[in-house]
Short mmCIF file of C-alpha atoms (C1' of nucleotides) in Angstrom, two decimals:
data_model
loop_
_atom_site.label_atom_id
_atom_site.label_comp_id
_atom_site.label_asym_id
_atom_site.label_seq_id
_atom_site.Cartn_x
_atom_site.Cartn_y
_atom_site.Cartn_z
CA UNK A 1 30.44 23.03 20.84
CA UNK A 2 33.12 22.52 17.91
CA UNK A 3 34.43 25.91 17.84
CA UNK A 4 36.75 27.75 21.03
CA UNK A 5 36.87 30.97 20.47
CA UNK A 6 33.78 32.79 19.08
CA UNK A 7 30.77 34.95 20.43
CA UNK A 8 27.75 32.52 21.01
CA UNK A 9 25.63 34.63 17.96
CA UNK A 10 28.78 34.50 15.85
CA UNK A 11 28.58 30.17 16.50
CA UNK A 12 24.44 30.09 16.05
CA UNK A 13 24.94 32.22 12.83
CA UNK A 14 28.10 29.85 11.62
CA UNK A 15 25.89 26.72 12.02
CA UNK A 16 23.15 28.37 10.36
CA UNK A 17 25.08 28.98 7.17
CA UNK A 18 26.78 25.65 7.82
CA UNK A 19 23.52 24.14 7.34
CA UNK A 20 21.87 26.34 4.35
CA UNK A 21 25.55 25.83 2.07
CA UNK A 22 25.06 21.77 3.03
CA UNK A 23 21.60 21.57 1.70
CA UNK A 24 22.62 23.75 -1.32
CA UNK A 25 25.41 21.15 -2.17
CA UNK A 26 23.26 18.37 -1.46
CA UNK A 27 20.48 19.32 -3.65
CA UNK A 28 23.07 20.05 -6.66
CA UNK A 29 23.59 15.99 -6.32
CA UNK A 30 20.16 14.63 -5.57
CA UNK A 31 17.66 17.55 -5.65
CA UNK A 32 16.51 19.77 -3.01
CA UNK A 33 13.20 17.35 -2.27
CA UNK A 34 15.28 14.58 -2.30
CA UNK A 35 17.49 15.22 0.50
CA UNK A 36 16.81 14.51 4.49
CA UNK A 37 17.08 16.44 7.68
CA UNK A 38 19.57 13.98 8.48
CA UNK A 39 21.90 14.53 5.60
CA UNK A 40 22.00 18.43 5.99
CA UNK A 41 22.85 17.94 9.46
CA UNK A 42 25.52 15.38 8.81
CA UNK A 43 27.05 18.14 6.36
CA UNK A 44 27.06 20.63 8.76
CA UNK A 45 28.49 18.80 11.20
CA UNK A 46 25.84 18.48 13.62
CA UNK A 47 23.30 16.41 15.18
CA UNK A 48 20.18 15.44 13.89
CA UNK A 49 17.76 17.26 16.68
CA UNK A 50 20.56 20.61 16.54
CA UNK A 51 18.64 21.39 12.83
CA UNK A 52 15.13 22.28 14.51
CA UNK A 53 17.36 25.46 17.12
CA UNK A 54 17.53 27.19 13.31
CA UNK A 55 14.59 25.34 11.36
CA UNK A 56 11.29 24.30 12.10
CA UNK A 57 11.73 22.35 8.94
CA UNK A 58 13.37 21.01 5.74
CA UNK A 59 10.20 23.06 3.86
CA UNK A 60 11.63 26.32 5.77
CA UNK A 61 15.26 26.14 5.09
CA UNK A 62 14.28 25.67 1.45
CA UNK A 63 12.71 28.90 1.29
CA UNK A 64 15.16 30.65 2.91
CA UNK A 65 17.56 29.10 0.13
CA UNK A 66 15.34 30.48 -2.53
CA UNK A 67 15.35 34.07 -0.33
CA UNK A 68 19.65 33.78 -0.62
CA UNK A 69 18.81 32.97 -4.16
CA UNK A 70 16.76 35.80 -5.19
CA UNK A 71 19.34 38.46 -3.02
CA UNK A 72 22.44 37.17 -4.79
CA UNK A 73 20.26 37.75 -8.33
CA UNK A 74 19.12 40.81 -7.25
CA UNK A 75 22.23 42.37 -6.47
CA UNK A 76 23.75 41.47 -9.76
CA UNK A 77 21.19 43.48 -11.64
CA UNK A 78 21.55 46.14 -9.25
CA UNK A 79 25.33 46.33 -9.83
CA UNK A 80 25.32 46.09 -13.44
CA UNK A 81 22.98 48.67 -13.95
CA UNK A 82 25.78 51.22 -12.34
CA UNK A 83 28.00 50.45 -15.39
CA UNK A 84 26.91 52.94 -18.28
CA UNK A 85 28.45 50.28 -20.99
CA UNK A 86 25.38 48.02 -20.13
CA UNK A 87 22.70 50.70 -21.45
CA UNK A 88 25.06 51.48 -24.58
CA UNK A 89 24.91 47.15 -25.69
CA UNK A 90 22.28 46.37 -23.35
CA UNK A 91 22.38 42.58 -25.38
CA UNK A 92 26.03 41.92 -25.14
CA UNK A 93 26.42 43.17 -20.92
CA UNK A 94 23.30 40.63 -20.69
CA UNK A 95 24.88 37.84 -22.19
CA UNK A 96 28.26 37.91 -20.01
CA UNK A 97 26.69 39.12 -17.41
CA UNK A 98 24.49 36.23 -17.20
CA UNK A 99 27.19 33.56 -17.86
CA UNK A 100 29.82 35.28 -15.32
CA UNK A 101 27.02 35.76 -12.82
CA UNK A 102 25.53 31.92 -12.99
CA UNK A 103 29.20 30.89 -13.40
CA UNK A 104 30.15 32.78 -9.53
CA UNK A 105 26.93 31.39 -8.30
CA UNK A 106 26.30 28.21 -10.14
CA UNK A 107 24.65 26.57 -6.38
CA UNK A 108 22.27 29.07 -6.18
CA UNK A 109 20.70 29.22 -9.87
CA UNK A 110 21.46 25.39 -9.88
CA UNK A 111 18.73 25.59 -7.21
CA UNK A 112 16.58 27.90 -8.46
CA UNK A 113 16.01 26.46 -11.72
CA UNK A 114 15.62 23.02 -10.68
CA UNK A 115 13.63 23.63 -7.90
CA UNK A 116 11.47 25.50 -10.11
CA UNK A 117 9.59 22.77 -10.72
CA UNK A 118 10.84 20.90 -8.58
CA UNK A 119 9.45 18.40 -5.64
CA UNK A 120 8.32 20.72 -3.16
CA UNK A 121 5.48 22.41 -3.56
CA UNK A 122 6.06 25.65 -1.23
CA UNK A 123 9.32 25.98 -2.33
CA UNK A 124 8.28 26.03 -6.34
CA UNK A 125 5.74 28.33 -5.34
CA UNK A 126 7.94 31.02 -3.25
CA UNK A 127 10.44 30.51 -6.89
CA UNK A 128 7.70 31.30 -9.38
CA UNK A 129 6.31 33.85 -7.18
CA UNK A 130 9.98 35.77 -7.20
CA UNK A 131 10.74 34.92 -10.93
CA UNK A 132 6.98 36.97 -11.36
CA UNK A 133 8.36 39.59 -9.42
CA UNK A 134 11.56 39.76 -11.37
CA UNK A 135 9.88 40.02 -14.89
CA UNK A 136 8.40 43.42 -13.14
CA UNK A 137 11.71 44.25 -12.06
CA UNK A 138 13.18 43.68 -15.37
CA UNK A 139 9.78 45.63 -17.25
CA UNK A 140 10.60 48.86 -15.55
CA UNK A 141 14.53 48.64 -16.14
CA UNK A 142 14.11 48.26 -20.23
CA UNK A 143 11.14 50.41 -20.01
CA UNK A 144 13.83 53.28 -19.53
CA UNK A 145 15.87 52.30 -22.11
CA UNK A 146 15.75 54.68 -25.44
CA UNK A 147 13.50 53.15 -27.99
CA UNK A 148 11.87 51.13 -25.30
CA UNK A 149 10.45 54.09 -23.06
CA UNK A 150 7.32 54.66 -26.03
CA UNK A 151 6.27 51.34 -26.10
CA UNK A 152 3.26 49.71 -23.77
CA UNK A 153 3.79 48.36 -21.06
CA UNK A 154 2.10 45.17 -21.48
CA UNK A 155 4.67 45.19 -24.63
CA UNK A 156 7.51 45.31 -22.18
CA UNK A 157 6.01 43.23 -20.18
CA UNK A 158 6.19 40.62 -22.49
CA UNK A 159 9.68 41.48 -23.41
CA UNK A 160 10.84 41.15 -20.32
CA UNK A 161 9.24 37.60 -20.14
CA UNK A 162 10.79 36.37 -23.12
CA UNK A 163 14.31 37.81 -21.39
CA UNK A 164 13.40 35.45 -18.21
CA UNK A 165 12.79 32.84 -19.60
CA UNK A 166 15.71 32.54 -21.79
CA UNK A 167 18.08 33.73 -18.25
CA UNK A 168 16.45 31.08 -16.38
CA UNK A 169 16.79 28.14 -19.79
CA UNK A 170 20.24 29.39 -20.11
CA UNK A 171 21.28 29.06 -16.68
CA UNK A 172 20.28 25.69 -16.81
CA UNK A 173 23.02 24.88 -19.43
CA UNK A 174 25.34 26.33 -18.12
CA UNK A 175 24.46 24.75 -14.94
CA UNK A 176 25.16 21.57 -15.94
CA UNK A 177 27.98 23.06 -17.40
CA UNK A 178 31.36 20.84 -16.21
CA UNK A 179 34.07 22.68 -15.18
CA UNK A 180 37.00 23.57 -17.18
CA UNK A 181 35.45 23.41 -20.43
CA UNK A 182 35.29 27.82 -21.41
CA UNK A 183 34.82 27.04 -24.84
CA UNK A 184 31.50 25.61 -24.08
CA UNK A 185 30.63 29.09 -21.70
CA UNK A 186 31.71 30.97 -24.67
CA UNK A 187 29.21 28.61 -26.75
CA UNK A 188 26.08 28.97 -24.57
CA UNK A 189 27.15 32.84 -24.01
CA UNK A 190 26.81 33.66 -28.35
CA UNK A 191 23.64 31.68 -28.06
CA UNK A 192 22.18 33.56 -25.50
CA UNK A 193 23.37 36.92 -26.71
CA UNK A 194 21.83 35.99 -30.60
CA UNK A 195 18.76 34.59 -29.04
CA UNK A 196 18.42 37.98 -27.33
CA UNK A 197 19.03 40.28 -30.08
CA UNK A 198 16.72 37.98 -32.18
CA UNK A 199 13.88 38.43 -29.54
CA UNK A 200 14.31 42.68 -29.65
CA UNK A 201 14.70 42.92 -33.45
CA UNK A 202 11.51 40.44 -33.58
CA UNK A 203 10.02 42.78 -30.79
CA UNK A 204 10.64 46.21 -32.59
CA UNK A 205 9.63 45.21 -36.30
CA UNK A 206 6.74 43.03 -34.70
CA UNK A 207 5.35 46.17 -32.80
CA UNK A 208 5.44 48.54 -36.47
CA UNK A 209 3.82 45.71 -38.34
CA UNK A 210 1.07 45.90 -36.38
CA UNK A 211 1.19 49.93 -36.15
CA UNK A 212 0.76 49.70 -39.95
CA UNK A 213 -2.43 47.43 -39.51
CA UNK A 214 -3.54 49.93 -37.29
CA UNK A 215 -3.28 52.73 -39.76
CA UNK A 216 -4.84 50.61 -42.80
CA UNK B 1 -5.91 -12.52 -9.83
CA UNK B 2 -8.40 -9.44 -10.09
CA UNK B 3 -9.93 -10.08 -13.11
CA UNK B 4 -11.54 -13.22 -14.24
CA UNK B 5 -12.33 -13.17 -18.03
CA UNK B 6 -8.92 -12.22 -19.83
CA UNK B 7 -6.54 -14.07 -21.45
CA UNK B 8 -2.99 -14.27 -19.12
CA UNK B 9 -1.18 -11.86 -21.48
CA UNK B 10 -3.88 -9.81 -21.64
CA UNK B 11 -4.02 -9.12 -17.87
CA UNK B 12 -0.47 -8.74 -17.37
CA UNK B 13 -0.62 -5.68 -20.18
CA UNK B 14 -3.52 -4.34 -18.17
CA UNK B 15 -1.21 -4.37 -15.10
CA UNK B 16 1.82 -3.12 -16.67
CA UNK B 17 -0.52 -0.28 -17.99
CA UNK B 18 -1.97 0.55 -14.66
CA UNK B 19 1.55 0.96 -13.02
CA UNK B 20 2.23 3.35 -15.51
CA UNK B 21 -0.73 5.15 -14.76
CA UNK B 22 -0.59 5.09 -11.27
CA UNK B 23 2.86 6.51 -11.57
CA UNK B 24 2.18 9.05 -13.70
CA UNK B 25 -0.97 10.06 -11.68
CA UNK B 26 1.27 10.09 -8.62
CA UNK B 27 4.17 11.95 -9.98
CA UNK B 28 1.59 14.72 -10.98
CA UNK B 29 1.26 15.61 -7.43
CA UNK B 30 4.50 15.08 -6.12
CA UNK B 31 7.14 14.54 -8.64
CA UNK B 32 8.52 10.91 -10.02
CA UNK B 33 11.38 10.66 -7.46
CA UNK B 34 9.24 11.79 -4.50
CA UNK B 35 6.57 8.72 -4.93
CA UNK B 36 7.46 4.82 -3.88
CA UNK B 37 7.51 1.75 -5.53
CA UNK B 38 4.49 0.75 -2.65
CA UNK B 39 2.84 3.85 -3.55
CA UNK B 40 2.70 2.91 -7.58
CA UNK B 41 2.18 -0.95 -6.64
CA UNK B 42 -0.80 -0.20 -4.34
CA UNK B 43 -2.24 2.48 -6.49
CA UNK B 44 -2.39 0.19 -9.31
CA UNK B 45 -4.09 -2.53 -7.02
CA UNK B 46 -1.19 -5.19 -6.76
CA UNK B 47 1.18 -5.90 -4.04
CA UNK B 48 4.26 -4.16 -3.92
CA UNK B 49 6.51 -7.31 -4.85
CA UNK B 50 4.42 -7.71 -8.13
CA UNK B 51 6.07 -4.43 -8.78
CA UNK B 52 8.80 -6.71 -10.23
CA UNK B 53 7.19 -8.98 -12.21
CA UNK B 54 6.54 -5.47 -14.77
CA UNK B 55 9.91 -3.25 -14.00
CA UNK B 56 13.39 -4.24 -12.54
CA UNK B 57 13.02 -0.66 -10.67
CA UNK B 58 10.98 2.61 -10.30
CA UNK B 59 14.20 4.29 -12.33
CA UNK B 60 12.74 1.98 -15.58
CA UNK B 61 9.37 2.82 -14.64
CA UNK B 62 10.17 6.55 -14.94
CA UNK B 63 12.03 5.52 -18.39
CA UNK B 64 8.99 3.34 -20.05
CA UNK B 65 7.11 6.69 -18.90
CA UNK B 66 9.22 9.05 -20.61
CA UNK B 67 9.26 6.87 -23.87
CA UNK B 68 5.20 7.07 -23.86
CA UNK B 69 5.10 10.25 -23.00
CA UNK B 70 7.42 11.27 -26.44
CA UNK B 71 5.57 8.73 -28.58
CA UNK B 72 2.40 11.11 -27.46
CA UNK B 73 4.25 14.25 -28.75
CA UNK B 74 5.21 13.10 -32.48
CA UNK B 75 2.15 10.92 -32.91
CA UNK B 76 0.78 14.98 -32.21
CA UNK B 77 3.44 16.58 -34.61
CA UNK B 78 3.18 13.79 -37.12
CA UNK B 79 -1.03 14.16 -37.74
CA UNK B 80 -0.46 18.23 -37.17
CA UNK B 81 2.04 17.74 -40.67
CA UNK B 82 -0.73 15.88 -42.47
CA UNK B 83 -3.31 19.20 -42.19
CA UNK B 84 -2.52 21.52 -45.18
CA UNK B 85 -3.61 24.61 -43.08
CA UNK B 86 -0.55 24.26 -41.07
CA UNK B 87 1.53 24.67 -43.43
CA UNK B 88 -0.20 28.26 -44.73
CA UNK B 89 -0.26 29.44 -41.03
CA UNK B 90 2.26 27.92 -39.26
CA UNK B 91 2.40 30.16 -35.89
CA UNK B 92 -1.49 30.09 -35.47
CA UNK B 93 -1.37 26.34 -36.06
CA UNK B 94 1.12 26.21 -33.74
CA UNK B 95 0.23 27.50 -30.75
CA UNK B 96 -3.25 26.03 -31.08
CA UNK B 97 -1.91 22.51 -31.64
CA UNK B 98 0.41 23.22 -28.64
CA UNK B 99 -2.08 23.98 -26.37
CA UNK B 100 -4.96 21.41 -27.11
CA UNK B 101 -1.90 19.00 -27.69
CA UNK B 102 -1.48 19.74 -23.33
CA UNK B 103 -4.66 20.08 -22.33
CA UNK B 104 -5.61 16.35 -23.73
CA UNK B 105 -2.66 14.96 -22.40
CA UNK B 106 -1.60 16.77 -19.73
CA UNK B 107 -0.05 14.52 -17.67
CA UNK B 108 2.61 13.21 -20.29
CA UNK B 109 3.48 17.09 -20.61
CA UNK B 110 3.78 17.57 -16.86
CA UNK B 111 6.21 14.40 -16.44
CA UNK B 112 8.08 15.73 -19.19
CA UNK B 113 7.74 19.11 -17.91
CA UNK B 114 9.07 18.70 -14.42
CA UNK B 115 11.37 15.69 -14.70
CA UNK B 116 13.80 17.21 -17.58
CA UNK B 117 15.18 18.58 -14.38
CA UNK B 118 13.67 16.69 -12.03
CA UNK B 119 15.24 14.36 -9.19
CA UNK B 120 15.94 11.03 -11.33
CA UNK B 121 19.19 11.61 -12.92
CA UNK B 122 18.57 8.73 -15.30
CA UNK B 123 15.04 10.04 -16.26
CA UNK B 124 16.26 13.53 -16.65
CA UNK B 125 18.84 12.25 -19.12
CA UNK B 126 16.99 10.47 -21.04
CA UNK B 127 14.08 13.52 -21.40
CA UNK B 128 16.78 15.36 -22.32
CA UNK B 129 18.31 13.37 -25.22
CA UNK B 130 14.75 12.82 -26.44
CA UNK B 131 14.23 16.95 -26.46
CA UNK B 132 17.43 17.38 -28.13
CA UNK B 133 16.21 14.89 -30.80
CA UNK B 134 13.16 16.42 -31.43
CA UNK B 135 14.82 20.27 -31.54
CA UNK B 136 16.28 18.01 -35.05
CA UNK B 137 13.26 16.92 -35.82
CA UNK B 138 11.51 19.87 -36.00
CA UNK B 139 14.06 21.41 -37.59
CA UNK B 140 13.78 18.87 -40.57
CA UNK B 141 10.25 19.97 -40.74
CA UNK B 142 10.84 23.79 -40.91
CA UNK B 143 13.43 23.69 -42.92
CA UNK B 144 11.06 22.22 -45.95
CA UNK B 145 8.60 25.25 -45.13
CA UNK B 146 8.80 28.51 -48.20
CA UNK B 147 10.88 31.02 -47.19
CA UNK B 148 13.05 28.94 -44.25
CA UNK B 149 14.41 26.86 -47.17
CA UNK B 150 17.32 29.16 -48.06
CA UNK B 151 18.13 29.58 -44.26
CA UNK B 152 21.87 27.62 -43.10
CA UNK B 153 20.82 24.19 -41.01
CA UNK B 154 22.43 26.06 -38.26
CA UNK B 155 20.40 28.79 -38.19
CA UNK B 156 16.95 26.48 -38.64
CA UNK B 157 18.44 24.59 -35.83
CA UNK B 158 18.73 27.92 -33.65
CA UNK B 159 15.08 28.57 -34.74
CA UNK B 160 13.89 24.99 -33.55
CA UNK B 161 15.66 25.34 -30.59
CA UNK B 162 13.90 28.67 -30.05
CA UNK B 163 10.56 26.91 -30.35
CA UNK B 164 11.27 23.43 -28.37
CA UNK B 165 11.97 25.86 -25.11
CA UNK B 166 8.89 28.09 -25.79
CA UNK B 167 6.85 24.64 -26.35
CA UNK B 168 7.95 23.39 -23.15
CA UNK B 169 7.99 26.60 -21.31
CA UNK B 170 3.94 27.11 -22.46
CA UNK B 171 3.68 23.38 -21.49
CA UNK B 172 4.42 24.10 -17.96
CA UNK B 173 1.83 27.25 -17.83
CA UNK B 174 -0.98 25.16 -18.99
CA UNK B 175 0.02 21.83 -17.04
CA UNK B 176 0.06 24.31 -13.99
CA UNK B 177 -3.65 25.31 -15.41
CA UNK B 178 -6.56 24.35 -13.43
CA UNK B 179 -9.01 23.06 -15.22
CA UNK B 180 -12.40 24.83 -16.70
CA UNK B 181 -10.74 27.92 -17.16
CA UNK B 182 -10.79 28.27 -20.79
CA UNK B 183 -10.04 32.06 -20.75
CA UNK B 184 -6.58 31.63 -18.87
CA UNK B 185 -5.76 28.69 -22.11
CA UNK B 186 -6.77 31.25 -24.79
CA UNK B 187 -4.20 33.95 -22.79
CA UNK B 188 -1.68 31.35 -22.99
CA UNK B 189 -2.45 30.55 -26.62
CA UNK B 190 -2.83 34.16 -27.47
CA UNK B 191 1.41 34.71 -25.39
CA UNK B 192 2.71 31.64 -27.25
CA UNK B 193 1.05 32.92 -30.88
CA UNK B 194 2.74 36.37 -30.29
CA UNK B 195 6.06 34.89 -29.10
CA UNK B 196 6.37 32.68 -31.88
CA UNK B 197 5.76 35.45 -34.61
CA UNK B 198 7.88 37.57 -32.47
CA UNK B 199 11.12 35.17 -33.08
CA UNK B 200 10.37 34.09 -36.55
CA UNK B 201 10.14 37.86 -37.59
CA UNK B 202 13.06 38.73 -35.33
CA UNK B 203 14.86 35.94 -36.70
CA UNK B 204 14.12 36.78 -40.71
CA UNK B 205 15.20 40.61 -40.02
CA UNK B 206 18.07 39.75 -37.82
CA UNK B 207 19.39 37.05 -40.73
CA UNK B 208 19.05 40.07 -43.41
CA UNK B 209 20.98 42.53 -41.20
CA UNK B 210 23.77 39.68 -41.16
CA UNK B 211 23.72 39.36 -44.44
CA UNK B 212 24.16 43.30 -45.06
CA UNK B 213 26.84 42.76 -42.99
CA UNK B 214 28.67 40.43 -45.07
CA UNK B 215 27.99 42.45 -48.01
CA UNK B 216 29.85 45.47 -47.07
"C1'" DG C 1 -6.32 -34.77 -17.39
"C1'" DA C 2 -1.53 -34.22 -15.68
"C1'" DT C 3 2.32 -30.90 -15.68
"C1'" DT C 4 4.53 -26.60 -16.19
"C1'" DT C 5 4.57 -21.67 -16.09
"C1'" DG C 6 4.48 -17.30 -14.03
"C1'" DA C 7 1.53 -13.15 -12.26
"C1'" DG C 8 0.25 -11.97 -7.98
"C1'" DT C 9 0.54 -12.95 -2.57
"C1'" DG C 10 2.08 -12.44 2.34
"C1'" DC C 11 5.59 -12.29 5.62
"C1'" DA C 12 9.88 -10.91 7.19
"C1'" DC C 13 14.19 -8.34 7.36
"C1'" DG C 14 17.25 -4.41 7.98
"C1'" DC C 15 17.65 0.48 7.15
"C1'" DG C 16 17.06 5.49 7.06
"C1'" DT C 17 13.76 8.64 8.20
"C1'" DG C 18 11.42 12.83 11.22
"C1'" DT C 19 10.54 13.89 15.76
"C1'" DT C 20 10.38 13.37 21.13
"C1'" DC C 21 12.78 14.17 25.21
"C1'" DA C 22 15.94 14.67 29.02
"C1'" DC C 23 20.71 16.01 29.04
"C1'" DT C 24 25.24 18.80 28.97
"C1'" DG C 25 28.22 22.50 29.33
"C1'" DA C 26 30.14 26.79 27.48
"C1'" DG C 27 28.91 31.86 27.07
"C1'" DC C 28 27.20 35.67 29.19
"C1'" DG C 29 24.56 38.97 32.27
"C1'" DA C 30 23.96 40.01 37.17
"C1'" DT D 1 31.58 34.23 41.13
"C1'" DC D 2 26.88 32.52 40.68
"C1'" DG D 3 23.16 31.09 37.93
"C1'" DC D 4 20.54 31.33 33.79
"C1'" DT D 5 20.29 30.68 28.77
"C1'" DC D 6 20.28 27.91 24.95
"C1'" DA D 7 23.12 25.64 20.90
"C1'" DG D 8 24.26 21.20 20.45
"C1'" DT D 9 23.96 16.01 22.23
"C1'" DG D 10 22.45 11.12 22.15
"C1'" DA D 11 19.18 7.55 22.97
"C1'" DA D 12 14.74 6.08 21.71
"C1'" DC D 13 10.39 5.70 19.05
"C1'" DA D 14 7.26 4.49 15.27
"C1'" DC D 15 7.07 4.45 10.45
"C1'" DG D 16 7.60 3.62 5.47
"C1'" DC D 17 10.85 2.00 2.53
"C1'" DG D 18 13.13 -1.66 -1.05
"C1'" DT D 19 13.87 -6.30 -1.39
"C1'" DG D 20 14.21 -11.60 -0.55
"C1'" DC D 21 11.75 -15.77 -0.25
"C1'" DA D 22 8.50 -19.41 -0.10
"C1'" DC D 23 3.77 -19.63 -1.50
"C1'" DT D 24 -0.71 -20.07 -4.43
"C1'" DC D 25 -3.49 -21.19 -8.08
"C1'" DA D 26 -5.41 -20.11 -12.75
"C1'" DA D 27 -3.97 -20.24 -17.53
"C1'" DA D 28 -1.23 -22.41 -21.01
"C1'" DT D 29 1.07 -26.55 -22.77
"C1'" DC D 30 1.47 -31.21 -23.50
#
DNA sequence: GATTTGAGTGCACGCGTGTTCACTGAGCGA
DNA sequence: TCGCTCAGTGAACACGCGTGCACTCAAATC
């Protein structure tokens, strides 16, 4: 064993993460599906046959990385939803929090939005299955927002799916984002934040042009 | 040789063709960097070493693919510009031409789909360049529509942009589709319809509010 | 009709892969 | 201190891969 002095669960649980940060650097290269047993071991500095002690297989550590994925996403929202200035400019916090968050955690959205639609099959799955769930998430965090709490909820539904998809096409830029350049995070942030606002003020004024047809 | 009555050049285009095929039929089910050369060359009924009698490599294999698979999509936009009726109803047009546009050539929209951030690096660029191209393109063609004509390029370009990642986002829903479930297409035709008038709408109001704005 | 061309063949090679199995030896409970 | 547990080892395997090379033999050229 590599390391002296550490607990035997403290080494298993070192290794472990050893092996899920190699395969998350590995796939920012070459793509989660593209990537061997043997390479993530190599990374981690260990043998071949040591993966299966903490994997039965490549298919399984990919959807725990999609699991660490989803956590670290989750308890962003969670934490900017404590700071009142994010209901007062909901669009704004959005926007910066969505570039700062895919900024400290560029590996795992890297992952998630290529592996998306990516090569394997139960990993794209177990991603569009949590993206679902995070639309629903979403839905019932706007649907307390003033304005918002009167509308349908298939409305805010929709809303909310129209504010995924433009987190998950926006973390892809900045993704690929290289380092060093904040003028272009600054770029991609406006972008995002008028692409937003056009998507609510499209929402609201859509929603009373149909009330009107309603009424005629 | 296979076939018996066919002029030399003739057979080698039929070969060339089937490669394609094969690889596209392949990458359907598990993504363009996933399958092997052997896998395209025996699909398509050769040997694998006449592989390279058609393509130096799978990576130009995956670009010829990418190439056909955009000539598809404006040969689409170009006949959709020639019907009068979209220009009256643009959105309904729209979404109806995106969405029969996929269903009849499905598996050009999946490659493009999946592989803009798929495992090929060189494929992935070059999808990408060719989206960002046709973002201008379309661009060029809303800008000549009534009302858009005042708008800055920048903003039409925003607008385009808009549309290219709903296009491509809808793409993936109905390449994920199965088929003979015409109900599910008409949900996704009915989302895209309401999305797009949601973002032109939000987009006009959102442009006046600027310009009240300026005026103070 | 003789000669050249070139699409498709068949074999061989070295390599990286996932998985098997018997093993080692440090950590830890008795 | 003894003995069990089990994370990590290392050799071996069968397999599919991309590619090189010498080949065949019908179509095209002369």
């Amino acid at each position: 064993m590599p390391a002296q002095a550490a607990a035997r669960q403290a080494q298993k649980e070192r290794t472990h993460e050893a092996l899920l940060h190699a395969a998350l650097e590995l796939s920012r290269r070459y793509g989660f599906a593209q990537i061997s047993l043997r390479q993530v071991a190599g990374r981690a500095g260990v043998v071949p046959t040591a993966f299966y002690r903490h994997f039965d297989s490549m298919e399984q550590l990919g959807l725990a990385l999609v699991e660490q994925s989803f956590a670290t996403l989750r308890r962003m929202i969670r934490d900017a939803q404590r700071d009142p200035h994010v209901f007062d400019h909901i669009i704004d916090a959005s926007a910066e929090i969505l570039v700062d968050a895919v900024k400290q955690n560029r590996a795992h959205f890297d992952f998630v939005a290529r592996e998306r639609v990516g090569g394997s099959p139960a990993v794209r799955r177990a991603i569009q299955h949590e993206l679902d769930l995070f639309v629903s998430e979403l839905a019932i965090v706007l649907a307390r927002l003033p304005h918002i709490e009167t509308w349908s909820s298939e409305d805010v539904q929709m809303v909310a799916r129209l504010f995924v998809r433009n987190m998950v096409s926006h973390a892809e830029e900045v993704a690929d984002l290289p380092d060093g350049r904040p003028d272009l995070e600054e770029r991609i942030k406006d972008g995002a934040r008028r692409e937003m606002r056009v998507i609510v003020i499209g929402f609201r004024d859509w929603r009373s042009a149909a009330r009107r047809d309603d009424d005629r």
